[in-house]
């Protein structure tokens, strides 16, 4: 796929009938952040990571500062993909959870094939308006925030060229998520599975529970050991959860 594409293949998914998992990264993140999970899921899953503009191989493209613009940008490619899948699920972490939720809503409104499951990770419910203004932090405040949260190697932030790119991308993504507000009563129809790290400073088990009214289908919530970026350390447990829910929905 060329650089203008929104989707990056992260696994072979070589088995006939492989289930497609479309993964939406966190603020400042890129498609490759789901590489470890893709490898853990193995060939029964075709894992695709969403590559937002302005980073890595799309670094020359303009950044998009709203969730709505991100969804609009990627929808045509996902719509084209879905009829060619043997079934698919969506997985979004942090900011990516809101982007995945809005993408799921649009796909269901299109009467496209419904996802087997929507996985939302490390994120407050769509009805909760963010009270943070991280996108207005000065550079030093934003660097401190990134280091406190983890997920961004300190060495990259010490390099002036990398630091400039990281701060620009991250600030744009935070603007998108901190100005996001979903439509009142917005729901999806597919099963919704909410996940969190048990020591995540930004999202708690109680916060996850607030996702339940946003689906008319089954709701499940699960916590794993770790902070906001718990997924890699729990790749096997998260992969088992994805396998279980994807298979359960697909068998109905």
GROMACS .gro file of N, CA and C in nm, residues 52-174:
model
  369
   52UNK      N    1  -0.229   0.727   1.107
   52UNK     CA    2  -0.279   0.864   1.096
   52UNK      C    3  -0.178   0.949   1.018
   53UNK      N    4  -0.224   1.055   0.950
   53UNK     CA    5  -0.131   1.141   0.875
   53UNK      C    6  -0.032   1.212   0.967
   54UNK      N    7   0.081   1.253   0.910
   54UNK     CA    8   0.177   1.337   0.981
   54UNK      C    9   0.285   1.263   1.057
   55UNK      N   10   0.287   1.129   1.045
   55UNK     CA   11   0.389   1.052   1.118
   55UNK      C   12   0.447   0.943   1.030
   56UNK      N   13   0.570   0.904   1.064
   56UNK     CA   14   0.641   0.798   0.994
   56UNK      C   15   0.631   0.814   0.842
   57UNK      N   16   0.579   0.712   0.773
   57UNK     CA   17   0.577   0.720   0.627
   57UNK      C   18   0.471   0.817   0.573
   58UNK      N   19   0.393   0.880   0.662
   58UNK     CA   20   0.298   0.984   0.621
   58UNK      C   21   0.337   1.121   0.679
   59UNK      N   22   0.464   1.136   0.716
   59UNK     CA   23   0.508   1.256   0.788
   59UNK      C   24   0.495   1.383   0.705
   60UNK      N   25   0.492   1.372   0.573
   60UNK     CA   26   0.481   1.493   0.490
   60UNK      C   27   0.335   1.536   0.469
   61UNK      N   28   0.241   1.456   0.519
   61UNK     CA   29   0.100   1.492   0.504
   61UNK      C   30   0.053   1.579   0.621
   62UNK      N   31  -0.043   1.667   0.598
   62UNK     CA   32  -0.090   1.756   0.706
   62UNK      C   33  -0.153   1.676   0.820
   63UNK      N   34  -0.128   1.720   0.942
   63UNK     CA   35  -0.191   1.661   1.059
   63UNK      C   36  -0.340   1.694   1.060
   64UNK      N   37  -0.421   1.605   1.118
   64UNK     CA   38  -0.564   1.628   1.131
   64UNK      C   39  -0.596   1.646   1.279
   65UNK      N   40  -0.661   1.757   1.313
   65UNK     CA   41  -0.681   1.790   1.453
   65UNK      C   42  -0.819   1.763   1.508
   66UNK      N   43  -0.895   1.674   1.444
   66UNK     CA   44  -1.026   1.636   1.500
   66UNK      C   45  -1.053   1.488   1.475
   67UNK      N   46  -1.127   1.428   1.567
   67UNK     CA   47  -1.166   1.287   1.551
   67UNK      C   48  -1.250   1.271   1.426
   68UNK      N   49  -1.340   1.366   1.400
   68UNK     CA   50  -1.427   1.357   1.282
   68UNK      C   51  -1.345   1.354   1.153
   69UNK      N   52  -1.240   1.436   1.146
   69UNK     CA   53  -1.157   1.438   1.025
   69UNK      C   54  -1.081   1.306   1.008
   70UNK      N   55  -1.034   1.250   1.118
   70UNK     CA   56  -0.964   1.121   1.111
   70UNK      C   57  -1.058   1.012   1.059
   71UNK      N   58  -1.180   1.009   1.113
   71UNK     CA   59  -1.277   0.907   1.071
   71UNK      C   60  -1.312   0.924   0.923
   72UNK      N   61  -1.339   1.047   0.882
   72UNK     CA   62  -1.374   1.073   0.742
   72UNK      C   63  -1.262   1.030   0.648
   73UNK      N   64  -1.138   1.054   0.691
   73UNK     CA   65  -1.024   1.020   0.606
   73UNK      C   66  -1.009   0.872   0.582
   74UNK      N   67  -1.031   0.792   0.686
   74UNK     CA   68  -1.003   0.648   0.673
   74UNK      C   69  -1.122   0.566   0.625
   75UNK      N   70  -1.244   0.620   0.637
   75UNK     CA   71  -1.364   0.542   0.607
   75UNK      C   72  -1.364   0.480   0.467
   76UNK      N   73  -1.329   0.555   0.361
   76UNK     CA   74  -1.337   0.494   0.228
   76UNK      C   75  -1.253   0.367   0.215
   77UNK      N   76  -1.134   0.369   0.274
   77UNK     CA   77  -1.047   0.251   0.264
   77UNK      C   78  -1.100   0.133   0.344
   78UNK      N   79  -1.157   0.163   0.461
   78UNK     CA   80  -1.213   0.054   0.544
   78UNK      C   81  -1.339  -0.002   0.479
   79UNK      N   82  -1.422   0.086   0.422
   79UNK     CA   83  -1.542   0.038   0.352
   79UNK      C   84  -1.507  -0.056   0.237
   80UNK      N   85  -1.400  -0.023   0.168
   80UNK     CA   86  -1.356  -0.105   0.055
   80UNK      C   87  -1.303  -0.240   0.102
   81UNK      N   88  -1.242  -0.239   0.219
   81UNK     CA   89  -1.181  -0.360   0.274
   81UNK      C   90  -1.285  -0.462   0.323
   82UNK      N   91  -1.389  -0.413   0.389
   82UNK     CA   92  -1.479  -0.501   0.464
   82UNK      C   93  -1.543  -0.612   0.382
   83UNK      N   94  -1.592  -0.586   0.260
   83UNK     CA   95  -1.652  -0.697   0.184
   83UNK      C   96  -1.555  -0.810   0.151
   84UNK      N   97  -1.425  -0.782   0.161
   84UNK     CA   98  -1.325  -0.884   0.129
   84UNK      C   99  -1.278  -0.960   0.253
   85UNK      N  100  -1.336  -0.931   0.369
   85UNK     CA  101  -1.294  -1.000   0.492
   85UNK      C  102  -1.386  -1.116   0.523
   86UNK      N  103  -1.334  -1.211   0.601
   86UNK     CA  104  -1.415  -1.322   0.649
   86UNK      C  105  -1.477  -1.288   0.784
   87UNK      N  106  -1.476  -1.161   0.819
   87UNK     CA  107  -1.519  -1.113   0.949
   87UNK      C  108  -1.413  -1.019   1.003
   88UNK      N  109  -1.454  -0.917   1.079
   88UNK     CA  110  -1.356  -0.821   1.128
   88UNK      C  111  -1.398  -0.765   1.263
   89UNK      N  112  -1.300  -0.714   1.336
   89UNK     CA  113  -1.323  -0.645   1.463
   89UNK      C  114  -1.241  -0.517   1.463
   90UNK      N  115  -1.276  -0.425   1.551
   90UNK     CA  116  -1.204  -0.299   1.567
   90UNK      C  117  -1.145  -0.292   1.707
   91UNK      N  118  -1.021  -0.242   1.718
   91UNK     CA  119  -0.954  -0.229   1.849
   91UNK      C  120  -0.891  -0.090   1.855
   92UNK      N  121  -0.930  -0.011   1.955
   92UNK     CA  122  -0.871   0.121   1.970
   92UNK      C  123  -0.821   0.143   2.112
   93UNK      N  124  -0.701   0.201   2.123
   93UNK     CA  125  -0.644   0.230   2.254
   93UNK      C  126  -0.636   0.382   2.275
   94UNK      N  127  -0.682   0.427   2.393
   94UNK     CA  128  -0.675   0.567   2.434
   94UNK      C  129  -0.751   0.653   2.330
   95UNK      N  130  -0.687   0.752   2.269
   95UNK     CA  131  -0.756   0.828   2.165
   95UNK      C  132  -0.815   0.736   2.059
   96UNK      N  133  -0.742   0.629   2.026
   96UNK     CA  134  -0.787   0.534   1.925
   96UNK      C  135  -0.919   0.469   1.959
   97UNK      N  136  -0.953   0.460   2.090
   97UNK     CA  137  -1.082   0.401   2.129
   97UNK      C  138  -1.197   0.488   2.080
   98UNK      N  139  -1.182   0.621   2.092
   98UNK     CA  140  -1.286   0.712   2.044
   98UNK      C  141  -1.295   0.708   1.891
   99UNK      N  142  -1.179   0.702   1.825
   99UNK     CA  143  -1.178   0.697   1.678
   99UNK      C  144  -1.242   0.566   1.630
  100UNK      N  145  -1.210   0.455   1.698
  100UNK     CA  146  -1.269   0.325   1.662
  100UNK      C  147  -1.420   0.326   1.684
  101UNK      N  148  -1.465   0.385   1.794
  101UNK     CA  149  -1.609   0.392   1.825
  101UNK      C  150  -1.683   0.470   1.716
  102UNK      N  151  -1.629   0.586   1.677
  102UNK     CA  152  -1.696   0.666   1.575
  102UNK      C  153  -1.690   0.598   1.438
  103UNK      N  154  -1.581   0.529   1.410
  103UNK     CA  155  -1.571   0.453   1.285
  103UNK      C  156  -1.674   0.342   1.283
  104UNK      N  157  -1.688   0.272   1.394
  104UNK     CA  158  -1.787   0.164   1.406
  104UNK      C  159  -1.928   0.217   1.384
  105UNK      N  160  -1.959   0.331   1.444
  105UNK     CA  161  -2.092   0.391   1.427
  105UNK      C  162  -2.120   0.419   1.279
  106UNK      N  163  -2.022   0.476   1.212
  106UNK     CA  164  -2.042   0.510   1.071
  106UNK      C  165  -2.060   0.385   0.985
  107UNK      N  166  -1.981   0.284   1.013
  107UNK     CA  167  -1.992   0.159   0.935
  107UNK      C  168  -2.129   0.096   0.956
  108UNK      N  169  -2.180   0.098   1.080
  108UNK     CA  170  -2.311   0.040   1.106
  108UNK      C  171  -2.421   0.125   1.041
  109UNK      N  172  -2.405   0.256   1.040
  109UNK     CA  173  -2.503   0.343   0.975
  109UNK      C  174  -2.506   0.318   0.823
  110UNK      N  175  -2.390   0.284   0.768
  110UNK     CA  176  -2.381   0.251   0.625
  110UNK      C  177  -2.446   0.117   0.593
  111UNK      N  178  -2.484   0.044   0.699
  111UNK     CA  179  -2.534  -0.093   0.686
  111UNK      C  180  -2.428  -0.183   0.622
  112UNK      N  181  -2.303  -0.150   0.651
  112UNK     CA  182  -2.193  -0.240   0.613
  112UNK      C  183  -2.196  -0.360   0.706
  113UNK      N  184  -2.118  -0.461   0.677
  113UNK     CA  185  -2.111  -0.578   0.763
  113UNK      C  186  -2.067  -0.534   0.902
  114UNK      N  187  -2.145  -0.570   1.001
  114UNK     CA  188  -2.118  -0.527   1.138
  114UNK      C  189  -1.991  -0.593   1.191
  115UNK      N  190  -1.909  -0.521   1.269
  115UNK     CA  191  -1.792  -0.585   1.330
  115UNK      C  192  -1.833  -0.697   1.425
  116UNK      N  193  -1.748  -0.797   1.436
  116UNK     CA  194  -1.773  -0.903   1.535
  116UNK      C  195  -1.766  -0.847   1.676
  117UNK      N  196  -1.678  -0.748   1.696
  117UNK     CA  197  -1.664  -0.685   1.828
  117UNK      C  198  -1.591  -0.552   1.813
  118UNK      N  199  -1.619  -0.460   1.906
  118UNK     CA  200  -1.546  -0.335   1.919
  118UNK      C  201  -1.474  -0.339   2.052
  119UNK      N  202  -1.339  -0.331   2.049
  119UNK     CA  203  -1.257  -0.330   2.169
  119UNK      C  204  -1.211  -0.186   2.196
  120UNK      N  205  -1.244  -0.135   2.314
  120UNK     CA  206  -1.202   0.001   2.352
  120UNK      C  207  -1.113  -0.010   2.475
  121UNK      N  208  -0.996   0.051   2.467
  121UNK     CA  209  -0.893   0.031   2.569
  121UNK      C  210  -0.842   0.163   2.624
  122UNK      N  211  -0.829   0.172   2.757
  122UNK     CA  212  -0.764   0.285   2.820
  122UNK      C  213  -0.825   0.420   2.789
  123UNK      N  214  -0.960   0.426   2.789
  123UNK     CA  215  -1.025   0.552   2.748
  123UNK      C  216  -1.158   0.568   2.822
  124UNK      N  217  -1.185   0.691   2.868
  124UNK     CA  218  -1.315   0.723   2.927
  124UNK      C  219  -1.423   0.713   2.819
  125UNK      N  220  -1.547   0.704   2.861
  125UNK     CA  221  -1.657   0.683   2.766
  125UNK      C  222  -1.676   0.804   2.675
  126UNK      N  223  -1.737   0.784   2.559
  126UNK     CA  224  -1.758   0.895   2.466
  126UNK      C  225  -1.843   1.008   2.524
  127UNK      N  226  -1.930   0.975   2.619
  127UNK     CA  227  -2.019   1.076   2.676
  127UNK      C  228  -1.944   1.172   2.769
  128UNK      N  229  -1.828   1.129   2.818
  128UNK     CA  230  -1.749   1.212   2.910
  128UNK      C  231  -1.661   1.308   2.831
  129UNK      N  232  -1.685   1.435   2.845
  129UNK     CA  233  -1.601   1.536   2.779
  129UNK      C  234  -1.470   1.547   2.855
  130UNK      N  235  -1.359   1.544   2.782
  130UNK     CA  236  -1.228   1.555   2.846
  130UNK      C  237  -1.214   1.689   2.917
  131UNK      N  238  -1.162   1.685   3.040
  131UNK     CA  239  -1.140   1.809   3.116
  131UNK      C  240  -0.996   1.857   3.100
  132UNK      N  241  -0.916   1.783   3.023
  132UNK     CA  242  -0.774   1.815   3.008
  132UNK      C  243  -0.751   1.911   2.891
  133UNK      N  244  -0.643   1.984   2.899
  133UNK     CA  245  -0.604   2.075   2.790
  133UNK      C  246  -0.456   2.053   2.759
  134UNK      N  247  -0.418   1.926   2.746
  134UNK     CA  248  -0.278   1.891   2.720
  134UNK      C  249  -0.230   1.956   2.591
  135UNK      N  250  -0.319   1.971   2.493
  135UNK     CA  251  -0.276   2.028   2.365
  135UNK      C  252  -0.234   2.175   2.378
  136UNK      N  253  -0.267   2.238   2.493
  136UNK     CA  254  -0.225   2.376   2.516
  136UNK      C  255  -0.099   2.385   2.602
  137UNK      N  256  -0.045   2.272   2.644
  137UNK     CA  257   0.078   2.273   2.723
  137UNK      C  258   0.192   2.332   2.641
  138UNK      N  259   0.285   2.399   2.710
  138UNK     CA  260   0.408   2.437   2.640
  138UNK      C  261   0.495   2.313   2.621
  139UNK      N  262   0.603   2.326   2.548
  139UNK     CA  263   0.684   2.208   2.513
  139UNK      C  264   0.733   2.133   2.637
  140UNK      N  265   0.782   2.205   2.735
  140UNK     CA  266   0.835   2.138   2.854
  140UNK      C  267   0.726   2.065   2.931
  141UNK      N  268   0.609   2.126   2.941
  141UNK     CA  269   0.496   2.060   3.009
  141UNK      C  270   0.453   1.934   2.934
  142UNK      N  271   0.452   1.943   2.801
  142UNK     CA  272   0.411   1.828   2.721
  142UNK      C  273   0.513   1.716   2.731
  143UNK      N  274   0.642   1.749   2.731
  143UNK     CA  275   0.747   1.647   2.748
  143UNK      C  276   0.730   1.577   2.882
  144UNK      N  277   0.707   1.655   2.989
  144UNK     CA  278   0.689   1.596   3.123
  144UNK      C  279   0.567   1.502   3.124
  145UNK      N  280   0.460   1.544   3.059
  145UNK     CA  281   0.339   1.461   3.052
  145UNK      C  282   0.369   1.329   2.981
  146UNK      N  283   0.440   1.334   2.869
  146UNK     CA  284   0.471   1.213   2.794
  146UNK      C  285   0.560   1.119   2.875
  147UNK      N  286   0.657   1.173   2.945
  147UNK     CA  287   0.746   1.091   3.026
  147UNK      C  288   0.671   1.028   3.144
  148UNK      N  289   0.580   1.105   3.205
  148UNK     CA  290   0.502   1.052   3.319
  148UNK      C  291   0.410   0.939   3.275
  149UNK      N  292   0.352   0.951   3.157
  149UNK     CA  293   0.257   0.851   3.108
  149UNK      C  294   0.327   0.727   3.057
  150UNK      N  295   0.452   0.741   3.013
  150UNK     CA  296   0.521   0.629   2.950
  150UNK      C  297   0.478   0.617   2.805
  151UNK      N  298   0.543   0.525   2.734
  151UNK     CA  299   0.506   0.503   2.595
  151UNK      C  300   0.590   0.580   2.496
  152UNK      N  301   0.663   0.683   2.544
  152UNK     CA  302   0.752   0.760   2.456
  152UNK      C  303   0.894   0.749   2.511
  153UNK      N  304   0.985   0.686   2.439
  153UNK     CA  305   1.122   0.671   2.489
  153UNK      C  306   1.187   0.807   2.518
  154UNK      N  307   1.246   0.820   2.637
  154UNK     CA  308   1.308   0.946   2.676
  154UNK      C  309   1.418   0.988   2.577
  155UNK      N  310   1.489   0.889   2.522
  155UNK     CA  311   1.599   0.920   2.429
  155UNK      C  312   1.550   0.996   2.306
  156UNK      N  313   1.429   0.963   2.259
  156UNK     CA  314   1.375   1.033   2.142
  156UNK      C  315   1.344   1.179   2.175
  157UNK      N  316   1.298   1.202   2.298
  157UNK     CA  317   1.265   1.338   2.338
  157UNK      C  318   1.389   1.423   2.363
  158UNK      N  319   1.504   1.358   2.378
  158UNK     CA  320   1.629   1.431   2.398
  158UNK      C  321   1.691   1.475   2.265
  159UNK      N  322   1.647   1.413   2.154
  159UNK     CA  323   1.697   1.449   2.022
  159UNK      C  324   1.612   1.563   1.966
  160UNK      N  325   1.674   1.679   1.935
  160UNK     CA  326   1.594   1.797   1.894
  160UNK      C  327   1.504   1.771   1.774
  161UNK      N  328   1.552   1.697   1.673
  161UNK     CA  329   1.471   1.673   1.554
  161UNK      C  330   1.352   1.583   1.585
  162UNK      N  331   1.378   1.472   1.655
  162UNK     CA  332   1.269   1.381   1.691
  162UNK      C  333   1.171   1.451   1.786
  163UNK      N  334   1.225   1.527   1.881
  163UNK     CA  335   1.140   1.594   1.980
  163UNK      C  336   1.041   1.688   1.911
  164UNK      N  337   1.087   1.763   1.813
  164UNK     CA  338   0.999   1.856   1.741
  164UNK      C  339   0.885   1.782   1.672
  165UNK      N  340   0.917   1.671   1.606
  165UNK     CA  341   0.815   1.592   1.536
  165UNK      C  342   0.716   1.531   1.635
  166UNK      N  343   0.770   1.470   1.743
  166UNK     CA  344   0.685   1.404   1.842
  166UNK      C  345   0.588   1.504   1.906
  167UNK      N  346   0.639   1.622   1.943
  167UNK     CA  347   0.553   1.720   2.010
  167UNK      C  348   0.446   1.774   1.916
  168UNK      N  349   0.482   1.796   1.790
  168UNK     CA  350   0.384   1.845   1.694
  168UNK      C  351   0.271   1.745   1.672
  169UNK      N  352   0.309   1.619   1.650
  169UNK     CA  353   0.210   1.514   1.626
  169UNK      C  354   0.123   1.493   1.750
  170UNK      N  355   0.187   1.484   1.866
  170UNK     CA  356   0.114   1.456   1.989
  170UNK      C  357   0.018   1.570   2.023
  171UNK      N  358   0.063   1.694   2.005
  171UNK     CA  359  -0.023   1.808   2.036
  171UNK      C  360  -0.147   1.809   1.945
  172UNK      N  361  -0.128   1.777   1.818
  172UNK     CA  362  -0.241   1.771   1.725
  172UNK      C  363  -0.339   1.660   1.765
  173UNK      N  364  -0.287   1.545   1.804
  173UNK     CA  365  -0.374   1.434   1.845
  173UNK      C  366  -0.450   1.468   1.973
  174UNK      N  367  -0.380   1.532   2.068
  174UNK     CA  368  -0.449   1.571   2.192
  174UNK      C  369  -0.557   1.675   2.163
   0.00000   0.00000   0.00000
